[in-house]
CSV table of C-alpha atoms (C1' of nucleotides) in Angstrom, one decimal:
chain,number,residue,atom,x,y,z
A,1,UNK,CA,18.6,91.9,33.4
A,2,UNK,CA,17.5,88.3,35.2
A,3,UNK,CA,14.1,88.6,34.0
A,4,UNK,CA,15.1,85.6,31.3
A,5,UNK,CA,16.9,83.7,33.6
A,6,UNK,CA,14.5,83.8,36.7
A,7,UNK,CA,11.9,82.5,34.1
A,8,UNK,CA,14.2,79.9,32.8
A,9,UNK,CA,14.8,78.5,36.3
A,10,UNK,CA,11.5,78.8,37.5
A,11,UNK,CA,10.2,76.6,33.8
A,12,UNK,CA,13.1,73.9,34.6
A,13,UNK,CA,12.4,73.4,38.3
A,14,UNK,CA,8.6,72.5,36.7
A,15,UNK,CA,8.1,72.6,33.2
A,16,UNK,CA,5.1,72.9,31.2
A,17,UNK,CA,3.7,75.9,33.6
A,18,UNK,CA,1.4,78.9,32.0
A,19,UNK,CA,2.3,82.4,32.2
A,20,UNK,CA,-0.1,82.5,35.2
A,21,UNK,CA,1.2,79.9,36.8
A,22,UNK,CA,4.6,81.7,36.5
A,23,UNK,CA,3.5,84.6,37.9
A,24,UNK,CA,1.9,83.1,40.7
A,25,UNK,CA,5.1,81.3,41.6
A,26,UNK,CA,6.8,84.4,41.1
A,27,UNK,CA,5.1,86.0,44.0
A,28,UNK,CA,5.9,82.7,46.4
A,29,UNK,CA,9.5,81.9,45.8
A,30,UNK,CA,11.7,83.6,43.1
A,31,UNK,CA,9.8,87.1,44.2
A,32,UNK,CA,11.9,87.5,47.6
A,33,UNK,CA,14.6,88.5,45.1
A,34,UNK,CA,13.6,89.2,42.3
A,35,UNK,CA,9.7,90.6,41.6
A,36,UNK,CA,8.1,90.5,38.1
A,37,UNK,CA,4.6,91.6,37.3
A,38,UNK,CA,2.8,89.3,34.7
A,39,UNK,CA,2.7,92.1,32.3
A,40,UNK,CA,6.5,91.9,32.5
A,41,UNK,CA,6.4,87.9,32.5
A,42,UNK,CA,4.2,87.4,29.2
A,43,UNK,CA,6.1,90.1,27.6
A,44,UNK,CA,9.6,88.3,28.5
A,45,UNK,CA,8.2,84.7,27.7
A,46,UNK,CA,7.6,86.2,24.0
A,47,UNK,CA,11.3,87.5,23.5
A,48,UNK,CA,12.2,83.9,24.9
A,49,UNK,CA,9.9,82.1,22.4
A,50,UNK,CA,11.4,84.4,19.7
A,51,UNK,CA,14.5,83.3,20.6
A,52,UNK,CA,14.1,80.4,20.6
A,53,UNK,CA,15.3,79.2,24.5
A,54,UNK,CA,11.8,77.8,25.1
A,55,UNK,CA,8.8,76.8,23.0
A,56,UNK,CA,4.9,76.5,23.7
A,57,UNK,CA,2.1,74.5,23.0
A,58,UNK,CA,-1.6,76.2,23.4
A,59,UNK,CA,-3.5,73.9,26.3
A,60,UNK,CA,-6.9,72.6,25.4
A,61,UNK,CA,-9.6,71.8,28.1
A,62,UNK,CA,-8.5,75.4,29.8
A,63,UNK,CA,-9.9,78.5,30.5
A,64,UNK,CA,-9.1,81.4,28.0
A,65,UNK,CA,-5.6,81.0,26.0
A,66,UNK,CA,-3.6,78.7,28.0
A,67,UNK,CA,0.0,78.3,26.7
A,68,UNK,CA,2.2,76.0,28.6
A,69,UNK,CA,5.9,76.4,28.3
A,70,UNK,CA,9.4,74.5,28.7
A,71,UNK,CA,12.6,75.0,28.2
A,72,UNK,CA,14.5,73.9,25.0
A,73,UNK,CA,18.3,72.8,25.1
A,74,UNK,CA,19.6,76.5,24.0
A,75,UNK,CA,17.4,78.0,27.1
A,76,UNK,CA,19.3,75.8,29.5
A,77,UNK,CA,22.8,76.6,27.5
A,78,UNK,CA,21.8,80.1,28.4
A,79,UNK,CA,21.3,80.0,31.6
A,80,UNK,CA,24.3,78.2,32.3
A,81,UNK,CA,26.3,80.7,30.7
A,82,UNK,CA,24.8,83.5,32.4
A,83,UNK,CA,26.0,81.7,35.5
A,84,UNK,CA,29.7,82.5,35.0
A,85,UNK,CA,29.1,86.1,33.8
A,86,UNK,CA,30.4,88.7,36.7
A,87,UNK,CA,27.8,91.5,37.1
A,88,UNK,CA,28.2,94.4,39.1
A,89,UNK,CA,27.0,94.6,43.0
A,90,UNK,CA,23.7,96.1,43.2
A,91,UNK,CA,25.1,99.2,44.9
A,92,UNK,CA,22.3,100.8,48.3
A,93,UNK,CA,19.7,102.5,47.0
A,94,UNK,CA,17.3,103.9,49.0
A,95,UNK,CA,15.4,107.0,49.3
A,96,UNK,CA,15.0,106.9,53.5
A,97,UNK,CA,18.7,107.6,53.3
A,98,UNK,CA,17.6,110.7,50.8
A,99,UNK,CA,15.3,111.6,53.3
A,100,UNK,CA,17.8,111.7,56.4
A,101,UNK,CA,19.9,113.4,54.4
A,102,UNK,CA,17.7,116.1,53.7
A,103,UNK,CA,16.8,116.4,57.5
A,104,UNK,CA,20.4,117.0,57.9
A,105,UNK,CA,20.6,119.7,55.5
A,106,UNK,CA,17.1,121.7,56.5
A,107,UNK,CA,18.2,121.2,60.1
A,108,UNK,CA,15.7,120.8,62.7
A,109,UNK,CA,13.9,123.7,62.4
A,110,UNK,CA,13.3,124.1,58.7
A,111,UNK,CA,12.8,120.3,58.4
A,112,UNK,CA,9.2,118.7,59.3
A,113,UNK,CA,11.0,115.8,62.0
A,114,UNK,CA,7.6,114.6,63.2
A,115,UNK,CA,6.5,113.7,59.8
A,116,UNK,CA,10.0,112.0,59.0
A,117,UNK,CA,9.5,110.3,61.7
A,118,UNK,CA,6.7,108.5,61.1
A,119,UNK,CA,7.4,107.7,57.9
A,120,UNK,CA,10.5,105.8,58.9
A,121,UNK,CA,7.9,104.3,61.4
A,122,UNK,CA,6.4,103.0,58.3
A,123,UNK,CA,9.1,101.4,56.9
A,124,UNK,CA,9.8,99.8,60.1
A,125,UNK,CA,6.7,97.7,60.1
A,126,UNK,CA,7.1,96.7,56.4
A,127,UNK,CA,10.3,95.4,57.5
A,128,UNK,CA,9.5,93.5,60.6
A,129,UNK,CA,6.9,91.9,58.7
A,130,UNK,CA,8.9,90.5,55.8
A,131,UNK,CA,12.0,89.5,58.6
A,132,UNK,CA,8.6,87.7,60.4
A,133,UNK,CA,7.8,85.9,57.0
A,134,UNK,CA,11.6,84.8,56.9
A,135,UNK,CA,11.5,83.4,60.0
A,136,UNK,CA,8.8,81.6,59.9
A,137,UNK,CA,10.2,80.0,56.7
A,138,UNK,CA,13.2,79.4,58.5
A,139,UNK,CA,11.3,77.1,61.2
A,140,UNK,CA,10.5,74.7,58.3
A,141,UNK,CA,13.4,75.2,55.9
A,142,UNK,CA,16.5,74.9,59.1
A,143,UNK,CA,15.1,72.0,60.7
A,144,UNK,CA,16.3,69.7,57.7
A,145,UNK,CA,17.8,66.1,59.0
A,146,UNK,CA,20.3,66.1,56.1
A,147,UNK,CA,19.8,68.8,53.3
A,148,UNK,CA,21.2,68.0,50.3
A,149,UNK,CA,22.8,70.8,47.8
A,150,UNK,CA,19.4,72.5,46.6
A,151,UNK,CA,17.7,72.4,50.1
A,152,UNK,CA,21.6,74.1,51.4
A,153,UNK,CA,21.2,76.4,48.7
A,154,UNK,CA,17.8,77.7,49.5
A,155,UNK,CA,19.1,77.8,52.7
A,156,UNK,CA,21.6,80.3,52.0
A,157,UNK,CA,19.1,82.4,50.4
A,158,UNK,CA,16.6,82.1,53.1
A,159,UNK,CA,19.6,83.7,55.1
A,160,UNK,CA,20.6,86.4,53.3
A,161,UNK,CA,16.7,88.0,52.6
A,162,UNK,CA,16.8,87.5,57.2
A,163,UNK,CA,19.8,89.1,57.1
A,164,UNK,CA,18.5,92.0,54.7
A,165,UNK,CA,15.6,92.5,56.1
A,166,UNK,CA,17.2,92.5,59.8
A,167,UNK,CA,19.9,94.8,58.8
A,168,UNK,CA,17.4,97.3,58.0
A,169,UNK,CA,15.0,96.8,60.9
A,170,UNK,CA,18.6,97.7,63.0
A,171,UNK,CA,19.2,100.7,60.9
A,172,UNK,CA,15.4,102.0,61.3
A,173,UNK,CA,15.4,101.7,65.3
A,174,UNK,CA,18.6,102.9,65.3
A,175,UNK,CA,17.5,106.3,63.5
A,176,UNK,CA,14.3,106.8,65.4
A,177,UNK,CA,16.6,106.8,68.5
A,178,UNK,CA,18.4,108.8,67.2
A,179,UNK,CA,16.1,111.4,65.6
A,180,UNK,CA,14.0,111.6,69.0
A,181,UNK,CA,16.9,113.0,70.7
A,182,UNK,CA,16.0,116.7,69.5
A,183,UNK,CA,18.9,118.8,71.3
A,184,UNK,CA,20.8,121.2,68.6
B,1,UNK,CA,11.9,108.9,42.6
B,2,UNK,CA,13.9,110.7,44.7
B,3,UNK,CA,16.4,112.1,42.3
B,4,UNK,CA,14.4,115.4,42.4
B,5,UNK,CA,14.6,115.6,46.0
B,6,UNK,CA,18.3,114.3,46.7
B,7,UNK,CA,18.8,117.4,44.3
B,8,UNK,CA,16.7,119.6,46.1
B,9,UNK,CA,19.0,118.5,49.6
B,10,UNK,CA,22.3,118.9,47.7
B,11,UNK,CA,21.2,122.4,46.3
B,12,UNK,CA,20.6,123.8,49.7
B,13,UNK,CA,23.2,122.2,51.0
B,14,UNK,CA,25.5,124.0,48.2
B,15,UNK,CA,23.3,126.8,46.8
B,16,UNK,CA,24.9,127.9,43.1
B,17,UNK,CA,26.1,124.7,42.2
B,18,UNK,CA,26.0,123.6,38.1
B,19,UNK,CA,25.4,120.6,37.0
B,20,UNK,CA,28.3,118.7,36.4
B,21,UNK,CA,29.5,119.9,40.1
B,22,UNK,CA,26.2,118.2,41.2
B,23,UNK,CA,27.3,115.3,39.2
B,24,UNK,CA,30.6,115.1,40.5
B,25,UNK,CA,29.1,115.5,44.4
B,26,UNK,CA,26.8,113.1,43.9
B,27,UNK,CA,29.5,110.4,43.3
B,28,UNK,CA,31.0,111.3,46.5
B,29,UNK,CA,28.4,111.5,49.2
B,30,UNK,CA,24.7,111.3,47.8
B,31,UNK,CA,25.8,108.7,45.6
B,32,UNK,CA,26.9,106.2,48.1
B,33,UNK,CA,22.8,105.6,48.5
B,34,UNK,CA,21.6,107.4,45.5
B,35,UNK,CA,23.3,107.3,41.8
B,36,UNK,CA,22.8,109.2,39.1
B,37,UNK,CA,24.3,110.1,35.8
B,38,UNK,CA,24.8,113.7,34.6
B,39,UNK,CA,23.1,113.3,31.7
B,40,UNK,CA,20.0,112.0,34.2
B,41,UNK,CA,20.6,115.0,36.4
B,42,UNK,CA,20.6,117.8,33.4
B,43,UNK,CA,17.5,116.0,32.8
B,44,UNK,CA,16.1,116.7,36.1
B,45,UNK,CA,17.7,120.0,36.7
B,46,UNK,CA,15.3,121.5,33.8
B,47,UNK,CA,12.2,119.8,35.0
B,48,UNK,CA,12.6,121.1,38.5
B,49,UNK,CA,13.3,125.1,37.1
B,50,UNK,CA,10.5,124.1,34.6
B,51,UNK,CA,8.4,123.1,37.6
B,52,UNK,CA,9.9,126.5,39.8
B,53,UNK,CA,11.5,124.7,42.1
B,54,UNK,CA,15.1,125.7,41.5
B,55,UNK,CA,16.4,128.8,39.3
B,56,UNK,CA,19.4,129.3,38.0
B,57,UNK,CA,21.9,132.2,36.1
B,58,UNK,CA,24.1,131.7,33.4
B,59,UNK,CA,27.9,132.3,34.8
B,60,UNK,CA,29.3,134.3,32.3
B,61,UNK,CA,33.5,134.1,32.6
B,62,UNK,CA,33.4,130.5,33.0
B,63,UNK,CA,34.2,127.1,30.1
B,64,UNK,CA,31.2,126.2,28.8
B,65,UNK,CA,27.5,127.2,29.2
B,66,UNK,CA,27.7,127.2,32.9
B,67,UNK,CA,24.4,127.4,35.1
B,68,UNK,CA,24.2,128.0,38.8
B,69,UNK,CA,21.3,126.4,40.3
B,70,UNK,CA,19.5,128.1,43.9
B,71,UNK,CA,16.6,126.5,45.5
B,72,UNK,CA,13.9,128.5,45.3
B,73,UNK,CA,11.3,128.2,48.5
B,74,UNK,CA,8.5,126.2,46.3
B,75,UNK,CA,11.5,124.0,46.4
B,76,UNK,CA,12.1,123.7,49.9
B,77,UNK,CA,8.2,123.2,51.0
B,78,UNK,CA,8.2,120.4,48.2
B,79,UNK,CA,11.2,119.2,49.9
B,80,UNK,CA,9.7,119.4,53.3
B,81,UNK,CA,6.3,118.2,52.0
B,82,UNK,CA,7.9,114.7,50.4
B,83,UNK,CA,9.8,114.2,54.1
B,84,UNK,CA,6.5,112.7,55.6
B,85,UNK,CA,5.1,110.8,52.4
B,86,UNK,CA,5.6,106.7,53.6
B,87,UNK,CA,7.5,104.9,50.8
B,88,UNK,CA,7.4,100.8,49.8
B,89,UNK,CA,10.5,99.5,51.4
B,90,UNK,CA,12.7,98.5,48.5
B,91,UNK,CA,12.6,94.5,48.2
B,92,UNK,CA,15.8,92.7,48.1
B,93,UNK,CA,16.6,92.6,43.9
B,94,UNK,CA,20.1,90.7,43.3
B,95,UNK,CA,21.0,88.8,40.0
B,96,UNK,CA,22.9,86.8,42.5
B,97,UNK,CA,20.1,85.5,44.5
B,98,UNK,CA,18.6,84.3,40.9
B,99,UNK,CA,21.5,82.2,40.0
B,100,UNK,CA,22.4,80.8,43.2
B,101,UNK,CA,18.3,79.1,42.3
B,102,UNK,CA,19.4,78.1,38.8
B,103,UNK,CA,22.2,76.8,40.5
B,104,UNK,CA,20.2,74.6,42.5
B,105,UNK,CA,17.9,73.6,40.2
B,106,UNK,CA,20.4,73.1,37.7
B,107,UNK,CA,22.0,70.2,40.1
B,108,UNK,CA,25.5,70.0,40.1
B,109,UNK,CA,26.2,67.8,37.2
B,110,UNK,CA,24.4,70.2,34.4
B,111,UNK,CA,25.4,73.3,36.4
B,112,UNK,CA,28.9,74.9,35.7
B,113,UNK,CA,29.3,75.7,39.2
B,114,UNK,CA,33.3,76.7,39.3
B,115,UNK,CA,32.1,79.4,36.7
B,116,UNK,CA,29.4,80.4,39.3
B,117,UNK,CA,32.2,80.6,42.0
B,118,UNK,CA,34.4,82.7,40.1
B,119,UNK,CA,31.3,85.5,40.1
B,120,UNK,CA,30.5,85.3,43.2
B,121,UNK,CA,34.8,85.7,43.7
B,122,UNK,CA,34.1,88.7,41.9
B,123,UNK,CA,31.1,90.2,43.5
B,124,UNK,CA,33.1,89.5,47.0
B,125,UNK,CA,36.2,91.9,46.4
B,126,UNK,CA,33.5,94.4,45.2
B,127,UNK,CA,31.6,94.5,48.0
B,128,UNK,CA,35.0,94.0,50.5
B,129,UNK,CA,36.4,97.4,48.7
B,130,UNK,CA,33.1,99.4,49.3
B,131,UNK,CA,33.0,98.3,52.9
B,132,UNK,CA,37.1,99.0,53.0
B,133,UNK,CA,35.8,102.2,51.7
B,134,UNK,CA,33.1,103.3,54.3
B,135,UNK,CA,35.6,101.7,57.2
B,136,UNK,CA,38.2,104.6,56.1
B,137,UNK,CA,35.2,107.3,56.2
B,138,UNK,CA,34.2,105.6,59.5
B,139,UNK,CA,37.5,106.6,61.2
B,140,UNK,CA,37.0,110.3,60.7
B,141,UNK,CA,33.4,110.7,61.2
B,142,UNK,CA,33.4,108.6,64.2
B,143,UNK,CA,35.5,109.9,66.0
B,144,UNK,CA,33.3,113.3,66.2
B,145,UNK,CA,33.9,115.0,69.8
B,146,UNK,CA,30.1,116.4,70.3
B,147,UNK,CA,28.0,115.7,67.3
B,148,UNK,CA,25.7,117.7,66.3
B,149,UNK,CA,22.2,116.8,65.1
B,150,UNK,CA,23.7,117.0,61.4
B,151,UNK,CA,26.7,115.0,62.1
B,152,UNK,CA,24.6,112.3,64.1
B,153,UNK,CA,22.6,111.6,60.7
B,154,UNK,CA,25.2,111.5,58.7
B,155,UNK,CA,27.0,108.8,61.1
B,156,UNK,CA,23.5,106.9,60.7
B,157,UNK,CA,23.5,107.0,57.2
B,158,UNK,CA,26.9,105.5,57.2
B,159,UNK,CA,26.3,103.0,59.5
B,160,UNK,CA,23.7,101.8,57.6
B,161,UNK,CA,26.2,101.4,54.5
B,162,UNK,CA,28.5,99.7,56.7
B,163,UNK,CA,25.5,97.1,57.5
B,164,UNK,CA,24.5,96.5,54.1
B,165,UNK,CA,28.2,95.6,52.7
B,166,UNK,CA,28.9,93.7,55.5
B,167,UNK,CA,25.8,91.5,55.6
B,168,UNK,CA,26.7,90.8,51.5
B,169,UNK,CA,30.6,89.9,52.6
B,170,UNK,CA,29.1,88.0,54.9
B,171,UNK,CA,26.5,86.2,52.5
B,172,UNK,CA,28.5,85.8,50.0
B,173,UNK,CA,31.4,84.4,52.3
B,174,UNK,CA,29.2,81.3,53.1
B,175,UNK,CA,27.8,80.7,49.7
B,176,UNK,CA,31.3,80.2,48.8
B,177,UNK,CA,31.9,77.8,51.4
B,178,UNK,CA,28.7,76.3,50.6
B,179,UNK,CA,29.0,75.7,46.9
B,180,UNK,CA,32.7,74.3,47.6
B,181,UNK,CA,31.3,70.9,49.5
B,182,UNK,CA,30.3,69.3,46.1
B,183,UNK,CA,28.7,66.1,48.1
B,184,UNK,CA,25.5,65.2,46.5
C,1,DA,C1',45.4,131.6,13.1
C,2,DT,C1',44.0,127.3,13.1
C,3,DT,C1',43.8,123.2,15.2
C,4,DG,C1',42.8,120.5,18.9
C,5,DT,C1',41.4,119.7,24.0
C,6,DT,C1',38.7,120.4,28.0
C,7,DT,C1',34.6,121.7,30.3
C,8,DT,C1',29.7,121.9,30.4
C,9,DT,C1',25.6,120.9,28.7
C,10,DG,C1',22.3,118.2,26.5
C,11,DC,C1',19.7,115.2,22.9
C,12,DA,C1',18.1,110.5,21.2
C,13,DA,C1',17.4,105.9,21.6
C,14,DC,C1',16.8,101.9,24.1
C,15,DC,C1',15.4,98.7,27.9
C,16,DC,C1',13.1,97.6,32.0
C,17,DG,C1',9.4,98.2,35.3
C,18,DT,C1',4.8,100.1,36.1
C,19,DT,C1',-0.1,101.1,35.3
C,20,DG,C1',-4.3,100.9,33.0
C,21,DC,C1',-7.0,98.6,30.3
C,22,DA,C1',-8.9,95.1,27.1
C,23,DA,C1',-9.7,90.9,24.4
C,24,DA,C1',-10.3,85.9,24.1
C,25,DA,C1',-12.2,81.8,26.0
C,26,DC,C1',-14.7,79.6,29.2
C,27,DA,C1',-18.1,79.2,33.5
C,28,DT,C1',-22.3,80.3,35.8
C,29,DC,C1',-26.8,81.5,36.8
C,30,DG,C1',-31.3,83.4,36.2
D,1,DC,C1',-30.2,81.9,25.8
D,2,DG,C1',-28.2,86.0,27.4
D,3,DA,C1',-25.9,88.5,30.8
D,4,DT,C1',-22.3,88.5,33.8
D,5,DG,C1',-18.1,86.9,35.9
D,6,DT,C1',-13.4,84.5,35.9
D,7,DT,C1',-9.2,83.0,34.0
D,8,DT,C1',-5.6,83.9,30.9
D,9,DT,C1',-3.3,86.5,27.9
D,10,DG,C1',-1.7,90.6,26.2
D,11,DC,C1',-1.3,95.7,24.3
D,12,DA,C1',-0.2,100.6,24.9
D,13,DA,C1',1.7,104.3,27.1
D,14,DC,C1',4.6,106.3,30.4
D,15,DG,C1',8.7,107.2,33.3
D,16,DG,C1',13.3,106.3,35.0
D,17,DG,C1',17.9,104.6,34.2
D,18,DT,C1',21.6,103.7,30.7
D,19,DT,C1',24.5,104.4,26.7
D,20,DG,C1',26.3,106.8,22.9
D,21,DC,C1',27.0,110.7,20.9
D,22,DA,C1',27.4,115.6,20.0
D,23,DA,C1',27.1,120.7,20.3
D,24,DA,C1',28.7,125.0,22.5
D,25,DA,C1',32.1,127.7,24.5
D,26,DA,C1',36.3,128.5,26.5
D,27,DC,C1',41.3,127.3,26.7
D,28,DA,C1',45.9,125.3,25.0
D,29,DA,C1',49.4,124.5,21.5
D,30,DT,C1',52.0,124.9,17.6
DNA sequence: ATTGTTTTTGCAACCCGTTGCAAAACATCG
DNA sequence: CGATGTTTTGCAACGGGTTGCAAAAACAAT
């Protein structure tokens, strides 16, 4: 449940931005970690209205219904609070290990291996991609002369999506090997 | 939506199982990658015999209303046939991420930061205990004489747990060392 | 015998994420 | 001007995951 708070930081790091403009943002920075469809963002701005942690005013001089929002003193109490809360770690979750798994139990000659196979291909490529991304934000993002606390911050991010990402593109080569070797 | 199919594998893997011995397996193996409640997999148990995938017999002699589920072969193909469909590789998703940003752009006079370290405190010992965990399973499937293809996945599969908790120990080792310089 | 406890199953409601679609306001071009 | 397209907003419906709660059936206890 970050929804709220992803929009929160994402209207205090620049205020007065549109849903669109949210969303667009969304897909740039804040969506490495956490993704949000616009549907979900207009929807989420509403309950924040409601609730009075930001307020709107309708832009004029725009194209369709332009609303641009910021965040009011109880939205940045919020957030802060939200900082201390503990929440749970978001426990592995991922249906490639289903799949395995089920290799394993059909055994190689119920199971359809080549087919696996490529589909952990697949994944492979998504993966190399987004771990190419990284480091290509890396290049720009590492090479700071003296980073201050935000830039270290984003830093650490930055680090852990590499690590993620190349975590996973170890574990898929790893299983190819390993699946390839078809002796009992 | 892999629940059907991780239910599928753990049915053929233990043919006449009920549900809440599903349930109770599932927190031990398939549930290391793949949660589920047993309310969630009563749920799914009907739509897969509504579906004729699985079939099942009342056990008479036993607490309860007892069902014994069996795989039927529809259930198998389906199984087989859902091996070789590619999936979206799951993007990293952690509330973590999302305040370490409003932690940032916060700043470090209107952020609470020492609250924000005591989560990610927390967090930390959650993710040491799971990796503790899988280190202990490590030891005895490890040390496997001649594995067999089975075996061989399922040391993949744990591998890959043992990757994921110890790139977040990891992570979250040097975010705390990050957020506890409190220059600028 | 009745009262409670455990096992097993399952319903109902809610929230979040997803998908499909549409309306409002403006822009453009023949 | 009218038709068509673009930007921005948003609704409606669905599905999975979560939580709370409860019914059915056997067993235990006093």
């Amino acid at each position: 449940m970050s929804l709220p708070h992803a929009l929160l930081t994402a209207l205090i790091e620049r205020p007065h931005s549109s849903g669109l403009e949210l969303a667009r943002r969304f897909d740039k920075s804040i969506g490495h970690f956490w993704q949000a469809s616009h549907q979900q963002i207009y929807r989420e701005l509403g309950r924040l209205e409601a609730d009075g942690l930001i307020a709107s005013e309708a832009e004029a001089e725009a194209r369709g219904r332009k609303r641009n929002y910021h965040v009011l003193p109880a939205g940045e109490q919020a957030l802060r609070d939200w900082l201390g809360e503990a929440d749970a770690s978001t426990p592995l979750r991922d249906t490639l290990m289903v799949k395995l798994r089920a290799d394993a139990v059909l055994g190689p000659e119920r199971s359809d291996t080549p087919a696996l196979i490529a589909a952990i291909e697949d994944r492979l490529t998504q993966h190399r991609d987004k771990l190419a991304q990284y480091e290509s934000f890396a290049v720009r993002d590492m090479a700071h002369p003296d980073p201050d606390r935000a830039v270290r911050i984003r830093q650490l991010i930055l680090q852990a999506g590499l690590r993620h990402e190349s975590g996973w593109v170890e574990t898929l080569e790893q299983a190819l090997e390993r699946l390839k070797v078809q002796n009992s």
